[in-house]
PDB file of C-alpha atoms and ligand atoms in Angstrom:
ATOM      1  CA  UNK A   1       4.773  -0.526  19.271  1.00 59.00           C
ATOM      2  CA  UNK A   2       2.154   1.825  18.559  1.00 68.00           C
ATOM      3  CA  UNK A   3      -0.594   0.864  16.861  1.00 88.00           C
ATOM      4  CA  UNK A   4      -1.242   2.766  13.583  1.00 94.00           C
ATOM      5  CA  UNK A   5      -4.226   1.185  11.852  1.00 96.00           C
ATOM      6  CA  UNK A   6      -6.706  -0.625  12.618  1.00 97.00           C
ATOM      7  CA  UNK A   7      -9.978  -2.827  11.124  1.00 97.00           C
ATOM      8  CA  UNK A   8     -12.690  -3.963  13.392  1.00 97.00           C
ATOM      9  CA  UNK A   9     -15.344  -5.825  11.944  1.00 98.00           C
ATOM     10  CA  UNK A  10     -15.040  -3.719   9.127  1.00 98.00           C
ATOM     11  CA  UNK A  11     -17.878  -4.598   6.071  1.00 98.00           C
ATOM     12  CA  UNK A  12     -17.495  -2.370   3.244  1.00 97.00           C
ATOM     13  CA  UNK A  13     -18.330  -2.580  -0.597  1.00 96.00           C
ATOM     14  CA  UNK A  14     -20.366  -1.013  -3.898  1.00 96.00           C
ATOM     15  CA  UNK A  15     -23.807   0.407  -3.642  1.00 93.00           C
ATOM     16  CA  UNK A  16     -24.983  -1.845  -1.100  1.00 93.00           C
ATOM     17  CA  UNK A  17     -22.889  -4.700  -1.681  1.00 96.00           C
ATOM     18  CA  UNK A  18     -20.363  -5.663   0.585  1.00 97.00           C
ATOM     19  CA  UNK A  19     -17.176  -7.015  -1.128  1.00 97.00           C
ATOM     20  CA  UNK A  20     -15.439  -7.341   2.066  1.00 98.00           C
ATOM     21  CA  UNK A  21     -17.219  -8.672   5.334  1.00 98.00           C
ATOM     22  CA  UNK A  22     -16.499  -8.671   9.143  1.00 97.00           C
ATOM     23  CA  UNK A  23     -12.403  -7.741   8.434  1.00 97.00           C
ATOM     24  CA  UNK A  24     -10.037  -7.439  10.970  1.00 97.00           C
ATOM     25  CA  UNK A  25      -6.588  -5.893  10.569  1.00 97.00           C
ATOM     26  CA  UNK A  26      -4.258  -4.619  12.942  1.00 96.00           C
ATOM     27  CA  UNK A  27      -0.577  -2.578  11.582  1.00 97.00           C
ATOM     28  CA  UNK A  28       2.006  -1.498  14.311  1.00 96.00           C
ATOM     29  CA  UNK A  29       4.585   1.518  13.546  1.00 94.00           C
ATOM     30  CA  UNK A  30       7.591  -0.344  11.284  1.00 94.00           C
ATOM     31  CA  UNK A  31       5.344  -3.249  10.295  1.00 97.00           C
ATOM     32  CA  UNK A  32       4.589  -4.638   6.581  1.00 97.00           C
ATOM     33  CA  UNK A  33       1.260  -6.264   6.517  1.00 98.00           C
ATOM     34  CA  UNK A  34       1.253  -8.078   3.033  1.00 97.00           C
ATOM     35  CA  UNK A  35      -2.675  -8.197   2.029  1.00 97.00           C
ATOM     36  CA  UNK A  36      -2.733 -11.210  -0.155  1.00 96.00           C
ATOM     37  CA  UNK A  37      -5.535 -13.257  -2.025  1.00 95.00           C
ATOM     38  CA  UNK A  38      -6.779 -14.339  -5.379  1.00 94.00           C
ATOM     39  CA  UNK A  39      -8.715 -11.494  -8.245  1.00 92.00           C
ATOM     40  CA  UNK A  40     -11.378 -10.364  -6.568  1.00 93.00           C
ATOM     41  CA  UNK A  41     -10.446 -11.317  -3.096  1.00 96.00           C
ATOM     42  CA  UNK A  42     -11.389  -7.613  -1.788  1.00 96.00           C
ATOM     43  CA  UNK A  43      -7.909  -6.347  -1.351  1.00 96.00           C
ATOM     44  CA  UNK A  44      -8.336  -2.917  -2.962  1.00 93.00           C
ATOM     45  CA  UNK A  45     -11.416  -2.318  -1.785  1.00 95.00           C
ATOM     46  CA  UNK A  46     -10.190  -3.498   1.734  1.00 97.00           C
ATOM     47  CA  UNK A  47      -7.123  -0.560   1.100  1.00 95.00           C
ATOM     48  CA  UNK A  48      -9.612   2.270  -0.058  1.00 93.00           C
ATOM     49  CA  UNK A  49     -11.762   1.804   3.311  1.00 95.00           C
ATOM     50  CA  UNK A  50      -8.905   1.584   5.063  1.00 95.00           C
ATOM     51  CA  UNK A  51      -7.518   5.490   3.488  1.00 92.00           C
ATOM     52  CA  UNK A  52     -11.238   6.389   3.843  1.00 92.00           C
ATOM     53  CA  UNK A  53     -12.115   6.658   0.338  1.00 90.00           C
ATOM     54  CA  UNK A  54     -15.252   4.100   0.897  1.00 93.00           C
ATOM     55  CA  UNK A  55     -17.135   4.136   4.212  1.00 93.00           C
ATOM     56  CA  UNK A  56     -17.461   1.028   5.803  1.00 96.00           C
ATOM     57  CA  UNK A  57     -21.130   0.026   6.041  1.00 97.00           C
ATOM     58  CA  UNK A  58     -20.530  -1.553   9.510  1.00 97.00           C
ATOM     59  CA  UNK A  59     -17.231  -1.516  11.529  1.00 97.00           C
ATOM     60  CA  UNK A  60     -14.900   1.050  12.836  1.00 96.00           C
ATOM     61  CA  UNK A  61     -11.248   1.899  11.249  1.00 96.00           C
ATOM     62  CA  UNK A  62      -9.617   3.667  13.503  1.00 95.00           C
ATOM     63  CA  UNK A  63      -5.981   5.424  12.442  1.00 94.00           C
ATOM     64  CA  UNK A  64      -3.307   6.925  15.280  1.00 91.00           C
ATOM     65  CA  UNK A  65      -5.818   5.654  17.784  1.00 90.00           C
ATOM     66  CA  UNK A  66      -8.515   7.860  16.392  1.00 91.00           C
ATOM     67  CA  UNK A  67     -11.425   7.457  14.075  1.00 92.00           C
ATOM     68  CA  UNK A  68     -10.539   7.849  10.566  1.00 91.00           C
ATOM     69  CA  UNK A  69     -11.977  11.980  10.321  1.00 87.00           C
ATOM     70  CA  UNK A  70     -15.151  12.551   7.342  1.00 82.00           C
ATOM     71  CA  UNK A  71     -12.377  14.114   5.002  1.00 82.00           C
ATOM     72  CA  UNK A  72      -9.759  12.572   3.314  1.00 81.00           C
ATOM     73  CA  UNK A  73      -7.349  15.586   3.600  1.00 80.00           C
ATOM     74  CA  UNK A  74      -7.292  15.340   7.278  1.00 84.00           C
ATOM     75  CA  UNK A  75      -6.367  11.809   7.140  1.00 85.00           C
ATOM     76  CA  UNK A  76      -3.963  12.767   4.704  1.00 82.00           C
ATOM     77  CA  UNK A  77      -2.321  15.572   7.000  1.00 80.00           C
ATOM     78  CA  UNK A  78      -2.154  13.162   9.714  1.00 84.00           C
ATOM     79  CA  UNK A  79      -0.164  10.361   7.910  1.00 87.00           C
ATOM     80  CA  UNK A  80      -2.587   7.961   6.504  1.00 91.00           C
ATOM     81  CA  UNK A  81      -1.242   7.887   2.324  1.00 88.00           C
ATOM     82  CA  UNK A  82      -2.726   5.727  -0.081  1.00 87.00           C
ATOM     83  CA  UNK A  83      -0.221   4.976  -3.426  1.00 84.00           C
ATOM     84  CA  UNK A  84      -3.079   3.510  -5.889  1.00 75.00           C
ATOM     85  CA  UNK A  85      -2.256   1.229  -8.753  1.00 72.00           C
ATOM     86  CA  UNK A  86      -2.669   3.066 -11.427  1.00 63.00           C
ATOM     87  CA  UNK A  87       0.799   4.922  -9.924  1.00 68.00           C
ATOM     88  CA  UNK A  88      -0.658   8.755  -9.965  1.00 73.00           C
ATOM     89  CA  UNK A  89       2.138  10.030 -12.187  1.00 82.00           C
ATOM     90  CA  UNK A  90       1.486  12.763 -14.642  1.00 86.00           C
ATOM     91  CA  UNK A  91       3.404  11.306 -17.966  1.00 87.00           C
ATOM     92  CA  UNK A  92       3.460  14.958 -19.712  1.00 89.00           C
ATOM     93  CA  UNK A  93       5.203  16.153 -16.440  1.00 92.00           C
ATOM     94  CA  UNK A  94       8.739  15.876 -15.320  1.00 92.00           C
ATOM     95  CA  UNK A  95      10.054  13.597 -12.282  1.00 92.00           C
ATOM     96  CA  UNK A  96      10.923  16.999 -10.745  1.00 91.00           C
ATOM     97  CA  UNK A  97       7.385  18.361 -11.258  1.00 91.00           C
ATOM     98  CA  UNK A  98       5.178  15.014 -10.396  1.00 88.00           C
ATOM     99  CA  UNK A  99       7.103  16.194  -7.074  1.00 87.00           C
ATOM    100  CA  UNK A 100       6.462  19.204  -6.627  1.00 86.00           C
ATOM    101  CA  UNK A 101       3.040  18.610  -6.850  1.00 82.00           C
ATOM    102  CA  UNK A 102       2.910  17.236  -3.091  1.00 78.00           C
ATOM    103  CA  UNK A 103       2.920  20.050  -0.720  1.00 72.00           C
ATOM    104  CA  UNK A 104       6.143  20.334   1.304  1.00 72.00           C
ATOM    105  CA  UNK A 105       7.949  18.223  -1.442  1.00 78.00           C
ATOM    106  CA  UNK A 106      10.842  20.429  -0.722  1.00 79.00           C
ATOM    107  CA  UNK A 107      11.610  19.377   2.567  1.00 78.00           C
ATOM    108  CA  UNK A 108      11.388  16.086   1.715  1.00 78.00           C
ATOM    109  CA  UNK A 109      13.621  15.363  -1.147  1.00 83.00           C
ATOM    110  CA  UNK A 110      16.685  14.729   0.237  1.00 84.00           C
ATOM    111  CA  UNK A 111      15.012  11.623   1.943  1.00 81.00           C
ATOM    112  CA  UNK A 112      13.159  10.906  -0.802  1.00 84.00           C
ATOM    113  CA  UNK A 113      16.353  10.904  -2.798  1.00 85.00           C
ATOM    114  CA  UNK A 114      18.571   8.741  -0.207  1.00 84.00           C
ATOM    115  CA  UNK A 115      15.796   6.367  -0.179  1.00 82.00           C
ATOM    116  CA  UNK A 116      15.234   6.249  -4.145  1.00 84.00           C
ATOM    117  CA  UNK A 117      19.031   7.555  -5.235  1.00 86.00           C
ATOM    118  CA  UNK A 118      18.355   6.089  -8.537  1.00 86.00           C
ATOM    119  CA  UNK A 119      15.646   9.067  -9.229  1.00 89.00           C
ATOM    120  CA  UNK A 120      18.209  11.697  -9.063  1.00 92.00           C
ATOM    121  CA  UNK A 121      19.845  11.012 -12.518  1.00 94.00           C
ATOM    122  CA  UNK A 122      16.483  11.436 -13.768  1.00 94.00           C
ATOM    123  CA  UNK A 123      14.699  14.434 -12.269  1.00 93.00           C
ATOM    124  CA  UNK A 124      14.345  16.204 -15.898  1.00 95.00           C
ATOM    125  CA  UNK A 125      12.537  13.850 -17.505  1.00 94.00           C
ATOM    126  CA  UNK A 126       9.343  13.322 -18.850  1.00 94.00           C
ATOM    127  CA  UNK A 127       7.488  10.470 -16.710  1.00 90.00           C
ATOM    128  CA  UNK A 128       6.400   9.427 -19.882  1.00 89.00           C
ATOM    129  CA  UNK A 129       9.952   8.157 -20.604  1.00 91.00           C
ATOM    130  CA  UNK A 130      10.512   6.158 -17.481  1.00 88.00           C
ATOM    131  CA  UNK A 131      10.455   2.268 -17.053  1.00 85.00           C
ATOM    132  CA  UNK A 132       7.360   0.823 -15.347  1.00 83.00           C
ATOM    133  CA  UNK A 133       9.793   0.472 -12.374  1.00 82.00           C
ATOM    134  CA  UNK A 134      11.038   3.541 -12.404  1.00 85.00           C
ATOM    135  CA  UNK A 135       7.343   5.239 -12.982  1.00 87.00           C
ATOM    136  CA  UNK A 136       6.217   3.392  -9.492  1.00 84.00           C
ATOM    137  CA  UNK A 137       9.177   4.555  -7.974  1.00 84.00           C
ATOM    138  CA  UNK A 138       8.380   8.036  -8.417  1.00 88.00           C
ATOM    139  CA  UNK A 139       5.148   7.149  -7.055  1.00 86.00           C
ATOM    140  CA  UNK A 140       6.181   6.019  -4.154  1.00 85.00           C
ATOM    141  CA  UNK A 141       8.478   8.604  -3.760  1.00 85.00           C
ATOM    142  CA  UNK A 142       5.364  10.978  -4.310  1.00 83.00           C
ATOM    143  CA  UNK A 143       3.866   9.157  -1.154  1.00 81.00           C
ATOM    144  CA  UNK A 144       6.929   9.673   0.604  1.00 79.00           C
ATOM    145  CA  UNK A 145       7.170  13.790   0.189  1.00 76.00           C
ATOM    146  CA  UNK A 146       3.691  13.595   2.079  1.00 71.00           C
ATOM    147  CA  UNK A 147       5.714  12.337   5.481  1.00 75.00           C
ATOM    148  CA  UNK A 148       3.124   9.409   5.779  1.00 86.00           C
ATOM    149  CA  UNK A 149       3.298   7.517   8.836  1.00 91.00           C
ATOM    150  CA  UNK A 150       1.321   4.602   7.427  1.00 94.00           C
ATOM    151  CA  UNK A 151       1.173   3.509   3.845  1.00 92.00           C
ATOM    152  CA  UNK A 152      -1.456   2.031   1.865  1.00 93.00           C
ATOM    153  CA  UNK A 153       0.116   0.225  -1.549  1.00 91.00           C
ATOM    154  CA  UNK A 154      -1.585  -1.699  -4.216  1.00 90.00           C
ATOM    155  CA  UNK A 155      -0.320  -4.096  -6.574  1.00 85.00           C
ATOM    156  CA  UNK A 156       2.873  -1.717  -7.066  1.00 80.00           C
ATOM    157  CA  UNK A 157       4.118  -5.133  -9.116  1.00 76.00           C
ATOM    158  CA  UNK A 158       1.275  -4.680 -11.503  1.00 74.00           C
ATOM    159  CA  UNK A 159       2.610  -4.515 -15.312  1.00 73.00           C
ATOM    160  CA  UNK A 160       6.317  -4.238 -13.928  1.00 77.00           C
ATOM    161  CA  UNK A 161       8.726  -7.993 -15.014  1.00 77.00           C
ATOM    162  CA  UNK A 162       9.759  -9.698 -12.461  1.00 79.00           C
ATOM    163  CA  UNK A 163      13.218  -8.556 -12.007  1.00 79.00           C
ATOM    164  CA  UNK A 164      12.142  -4.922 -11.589  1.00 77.00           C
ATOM    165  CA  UNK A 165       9.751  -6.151  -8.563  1.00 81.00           C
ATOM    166  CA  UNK A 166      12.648  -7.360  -6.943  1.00 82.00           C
ATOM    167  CA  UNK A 167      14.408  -4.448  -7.411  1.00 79.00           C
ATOM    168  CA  UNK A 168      11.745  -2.597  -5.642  1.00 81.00           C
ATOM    169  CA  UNK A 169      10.544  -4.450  -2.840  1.00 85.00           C
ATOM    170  CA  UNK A 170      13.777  -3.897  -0.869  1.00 84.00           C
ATOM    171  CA  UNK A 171      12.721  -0.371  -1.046  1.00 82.00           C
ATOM    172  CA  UNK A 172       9.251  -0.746   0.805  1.00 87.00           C
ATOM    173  CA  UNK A 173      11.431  -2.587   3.677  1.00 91.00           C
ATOM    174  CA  UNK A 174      13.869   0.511   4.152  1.00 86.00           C
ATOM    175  CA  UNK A 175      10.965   2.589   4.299  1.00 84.00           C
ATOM    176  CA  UNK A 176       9.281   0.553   6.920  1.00 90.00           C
ATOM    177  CA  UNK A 177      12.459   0.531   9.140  1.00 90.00           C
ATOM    178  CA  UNK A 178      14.123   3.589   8.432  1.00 84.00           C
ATOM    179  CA  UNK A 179      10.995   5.703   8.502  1.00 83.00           C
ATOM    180  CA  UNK A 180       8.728   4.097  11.101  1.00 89.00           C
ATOM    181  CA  UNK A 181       6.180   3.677   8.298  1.00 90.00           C
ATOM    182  CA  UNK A 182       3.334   1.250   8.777  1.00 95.00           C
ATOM    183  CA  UNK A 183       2.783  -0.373   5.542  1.00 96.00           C
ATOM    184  CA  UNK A 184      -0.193  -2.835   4.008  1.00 97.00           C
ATOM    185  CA  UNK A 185       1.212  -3.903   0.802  1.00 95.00           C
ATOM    186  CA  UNK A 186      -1.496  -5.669  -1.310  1.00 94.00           C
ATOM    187  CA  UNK A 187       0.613  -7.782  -3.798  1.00 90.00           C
ATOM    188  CA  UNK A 188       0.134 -10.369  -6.559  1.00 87.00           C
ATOM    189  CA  UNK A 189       3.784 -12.143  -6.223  1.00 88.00           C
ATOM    190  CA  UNK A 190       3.923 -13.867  -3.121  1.00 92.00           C
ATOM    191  CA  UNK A 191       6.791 -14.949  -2.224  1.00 91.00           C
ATOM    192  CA  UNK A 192       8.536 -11.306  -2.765  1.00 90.00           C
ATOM    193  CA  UNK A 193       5.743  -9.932  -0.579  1.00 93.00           C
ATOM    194  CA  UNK A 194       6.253 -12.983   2.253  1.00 95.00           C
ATOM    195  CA  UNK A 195      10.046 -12.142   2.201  1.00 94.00           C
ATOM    196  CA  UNK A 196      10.010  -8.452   2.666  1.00 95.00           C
ATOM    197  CA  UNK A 197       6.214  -8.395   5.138  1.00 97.00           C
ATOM    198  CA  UNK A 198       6.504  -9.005   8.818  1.00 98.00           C
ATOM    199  CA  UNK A 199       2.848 -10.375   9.051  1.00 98.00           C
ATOM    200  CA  UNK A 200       0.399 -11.381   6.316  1.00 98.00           C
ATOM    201  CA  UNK A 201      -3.426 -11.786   5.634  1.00 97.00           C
ATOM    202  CA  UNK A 202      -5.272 -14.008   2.884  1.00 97.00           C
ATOM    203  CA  UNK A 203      -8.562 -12.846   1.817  1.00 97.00           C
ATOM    204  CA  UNK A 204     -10.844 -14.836  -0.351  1.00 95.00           C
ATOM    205  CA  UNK A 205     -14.744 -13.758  -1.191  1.00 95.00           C
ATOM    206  CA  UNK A 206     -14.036 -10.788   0.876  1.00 96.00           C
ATOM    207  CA  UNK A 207     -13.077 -12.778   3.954  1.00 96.00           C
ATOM    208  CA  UNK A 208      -9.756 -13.280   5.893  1.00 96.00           C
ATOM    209  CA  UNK A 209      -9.078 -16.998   5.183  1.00 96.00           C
ATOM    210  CA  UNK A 210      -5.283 -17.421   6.687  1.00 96.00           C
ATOM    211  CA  UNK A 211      -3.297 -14.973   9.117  1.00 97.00           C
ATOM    212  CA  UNK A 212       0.160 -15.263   9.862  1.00 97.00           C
ATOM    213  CA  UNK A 213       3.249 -13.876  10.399  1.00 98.00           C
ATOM    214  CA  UNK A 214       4.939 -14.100   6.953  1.00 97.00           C
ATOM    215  CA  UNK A 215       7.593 -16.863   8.008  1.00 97.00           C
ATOM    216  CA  UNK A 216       4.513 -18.844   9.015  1.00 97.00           C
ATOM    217  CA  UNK A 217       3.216 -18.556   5.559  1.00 96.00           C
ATOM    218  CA  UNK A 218       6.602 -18.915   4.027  1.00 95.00           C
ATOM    219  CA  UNK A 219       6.584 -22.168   5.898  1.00 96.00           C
ATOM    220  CA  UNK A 220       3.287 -23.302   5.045  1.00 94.00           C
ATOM    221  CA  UNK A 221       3.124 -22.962   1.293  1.00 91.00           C
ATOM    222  CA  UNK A 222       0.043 -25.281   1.641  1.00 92.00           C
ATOM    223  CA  UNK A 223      -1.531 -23.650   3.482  1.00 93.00           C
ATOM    224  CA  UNK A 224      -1.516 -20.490   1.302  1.00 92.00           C
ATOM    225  CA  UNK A 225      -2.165 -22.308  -1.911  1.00 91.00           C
ATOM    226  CA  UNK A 226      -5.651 -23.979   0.159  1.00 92.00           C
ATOM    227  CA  UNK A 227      -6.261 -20.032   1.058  1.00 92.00           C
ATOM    228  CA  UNK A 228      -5.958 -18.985  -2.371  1.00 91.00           C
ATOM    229  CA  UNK A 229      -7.769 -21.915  -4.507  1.00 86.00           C
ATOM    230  CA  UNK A 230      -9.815 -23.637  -1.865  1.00 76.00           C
ATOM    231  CA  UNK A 231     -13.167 -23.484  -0.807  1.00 52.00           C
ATOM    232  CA  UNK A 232     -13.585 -21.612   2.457  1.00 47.00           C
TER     233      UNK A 232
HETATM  234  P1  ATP B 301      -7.697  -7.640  -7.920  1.00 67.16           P
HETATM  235  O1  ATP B 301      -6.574  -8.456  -7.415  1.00 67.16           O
HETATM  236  O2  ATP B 301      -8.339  -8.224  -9.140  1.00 67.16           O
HETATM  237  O3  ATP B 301      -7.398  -6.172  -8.043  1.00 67.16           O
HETATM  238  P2  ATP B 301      -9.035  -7.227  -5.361  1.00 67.16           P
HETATM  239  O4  ATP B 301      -8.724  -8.316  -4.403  1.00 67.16           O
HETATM  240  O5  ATP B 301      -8.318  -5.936  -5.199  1.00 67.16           O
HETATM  241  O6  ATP B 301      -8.894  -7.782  -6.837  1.00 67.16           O
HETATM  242  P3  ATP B 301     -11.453  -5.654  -5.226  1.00 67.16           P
HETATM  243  O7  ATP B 301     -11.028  -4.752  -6.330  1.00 67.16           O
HETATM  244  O8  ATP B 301     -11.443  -5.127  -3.844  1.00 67.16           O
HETATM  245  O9  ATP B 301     -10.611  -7.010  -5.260  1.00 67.16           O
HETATM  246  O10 ATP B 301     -12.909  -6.189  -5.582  1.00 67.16           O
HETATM  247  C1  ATP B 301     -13.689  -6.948  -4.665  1.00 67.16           C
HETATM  248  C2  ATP B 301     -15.079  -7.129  -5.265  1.00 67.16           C
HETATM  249  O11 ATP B 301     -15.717  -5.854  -5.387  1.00 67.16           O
HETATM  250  C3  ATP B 301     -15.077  -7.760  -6.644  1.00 67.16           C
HETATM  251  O12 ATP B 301     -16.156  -8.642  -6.720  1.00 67.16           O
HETATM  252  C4  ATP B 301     -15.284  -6.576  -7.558  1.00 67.16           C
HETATM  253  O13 ATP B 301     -15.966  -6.960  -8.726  1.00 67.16           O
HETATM  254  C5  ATP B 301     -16.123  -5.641  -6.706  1.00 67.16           C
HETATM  255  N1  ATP B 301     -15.865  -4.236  -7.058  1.00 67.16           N
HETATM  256  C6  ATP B 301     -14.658  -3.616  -7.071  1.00 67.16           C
HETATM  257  N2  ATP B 301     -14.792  -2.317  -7.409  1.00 67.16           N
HETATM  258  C7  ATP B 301     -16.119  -2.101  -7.616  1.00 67.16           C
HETATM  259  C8  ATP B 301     -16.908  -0.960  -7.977  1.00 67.16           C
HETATM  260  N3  ATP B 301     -16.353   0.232  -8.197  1.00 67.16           N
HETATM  261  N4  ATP B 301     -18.247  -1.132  -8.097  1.00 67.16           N
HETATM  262  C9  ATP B 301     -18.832  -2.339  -7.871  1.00 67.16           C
HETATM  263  N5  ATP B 301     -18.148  -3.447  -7.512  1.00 67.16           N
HETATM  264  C10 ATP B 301     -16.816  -3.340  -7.384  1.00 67.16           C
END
């Protein structure tokens, strides 16, 4: 498989401070990497280096088997789509304009619309009307129009019940197989993110405490819970 992002080494952080340190991540074509870990951890921080929004202060990421270029448009053009957490949809705008916002959304939405048919019903209304669920589903969707050929998701769960995450993870899977995508989906419930990821990665104080490929983990609950509350 080809390789479509990867970490070396990577330290990054705020003014100085690194909040991640010496992080390596690998993400084939079709692969979920699940980026788990505790408040804190370094999981954002770990996806905005990895779209290029921070510069690492040591390390390489390298995207497509190139550096990641100086602006984040070109990254952009070339595949690399970060969906942020605060879900990027305009609530005075309608489904069918947060859309049209993405250049090219035309030629994307009947994809967009086979993947997410349960947008259709509602391309008139006001985002502001939506259910959380419904609201990150446009997002993604959003992300999708772009073509992306690796996505970057964080804590699409966050705010949304439990039942509506469930709903949605299936989603992220289809996209992963049906489009090629890479995706690294940082996520606060685990076990939906362990059964829909291929591989996962623990972080803790900005360090990768536990790898594994996400049966491992499923496996291993121990092991997770020593990740997440322990020491190291
Ligand atoms: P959460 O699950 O709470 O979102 P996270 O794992 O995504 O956490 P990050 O947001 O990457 O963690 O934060 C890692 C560290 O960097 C934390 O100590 C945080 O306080 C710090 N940090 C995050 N954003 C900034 C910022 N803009 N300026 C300074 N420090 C920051």
């Amino acid at each position: 498989m080809t390789e479509a992002l990867r970490l070396d080494r990577v330290t990054a952080g705020y003014a100085g401070i690194p909040a991640v340190r010496q992080l390596d991540l690998r993400l084939a074509q079709g692969e979920i990497l699940a980026l788990l870990g505790p408040n804190g951890a370094g999981k954002t921080t770990t996806l905005l280096t990895a779209a290029g929004v921070i510069r690492p202060m040591a390390g390489t990421v390298t995207a497509f088997g190139r550096p990641l270029r100086r602006r984040l448009e070109q990254n952009a053009h070339a595949g690399l789509v970060l969906v942020p957490d605060t879900r990027g949809v305009f609530h005075n705008l309608t489904v069918r304009e947060n859309l049209a916002l993405v250049r090219g959304w035309r030629a994307g939405l009947d994809r967009t619309l086979e993947l997410f048919p349960a947008l259709d019903p509602l391309m008139s209304r006001r985002c502001g009307q939506l259910s959380g669920g419904e609201q990150q589903m446009l997002a993604i969707a959003k992300a999708l129009t772009g073509r992306p050929r690796v996505l970057l998701i964080d804590e699409m769960s966050m705010g949304l019940a439990p039942i509506a995450v469930r709903a949605l993870l299936p989603s992220i899977r289809t996209l992963a197989d049906r489009l090629g995508a890479g995706i690294v989906l940082v996520e606060q419930h685990i076990d939906l993110a362990l059964s829909i990821a291929d591989r996962a990665i623990v972080l803790h104080h900005g360090r990768v405490v536990l790898t594994g490929t996400a049966a491992e983990l499923r496996a291993d609950r121990h092991a997770v819970a020593e990740a997440y509350f322990g020491t190291s």
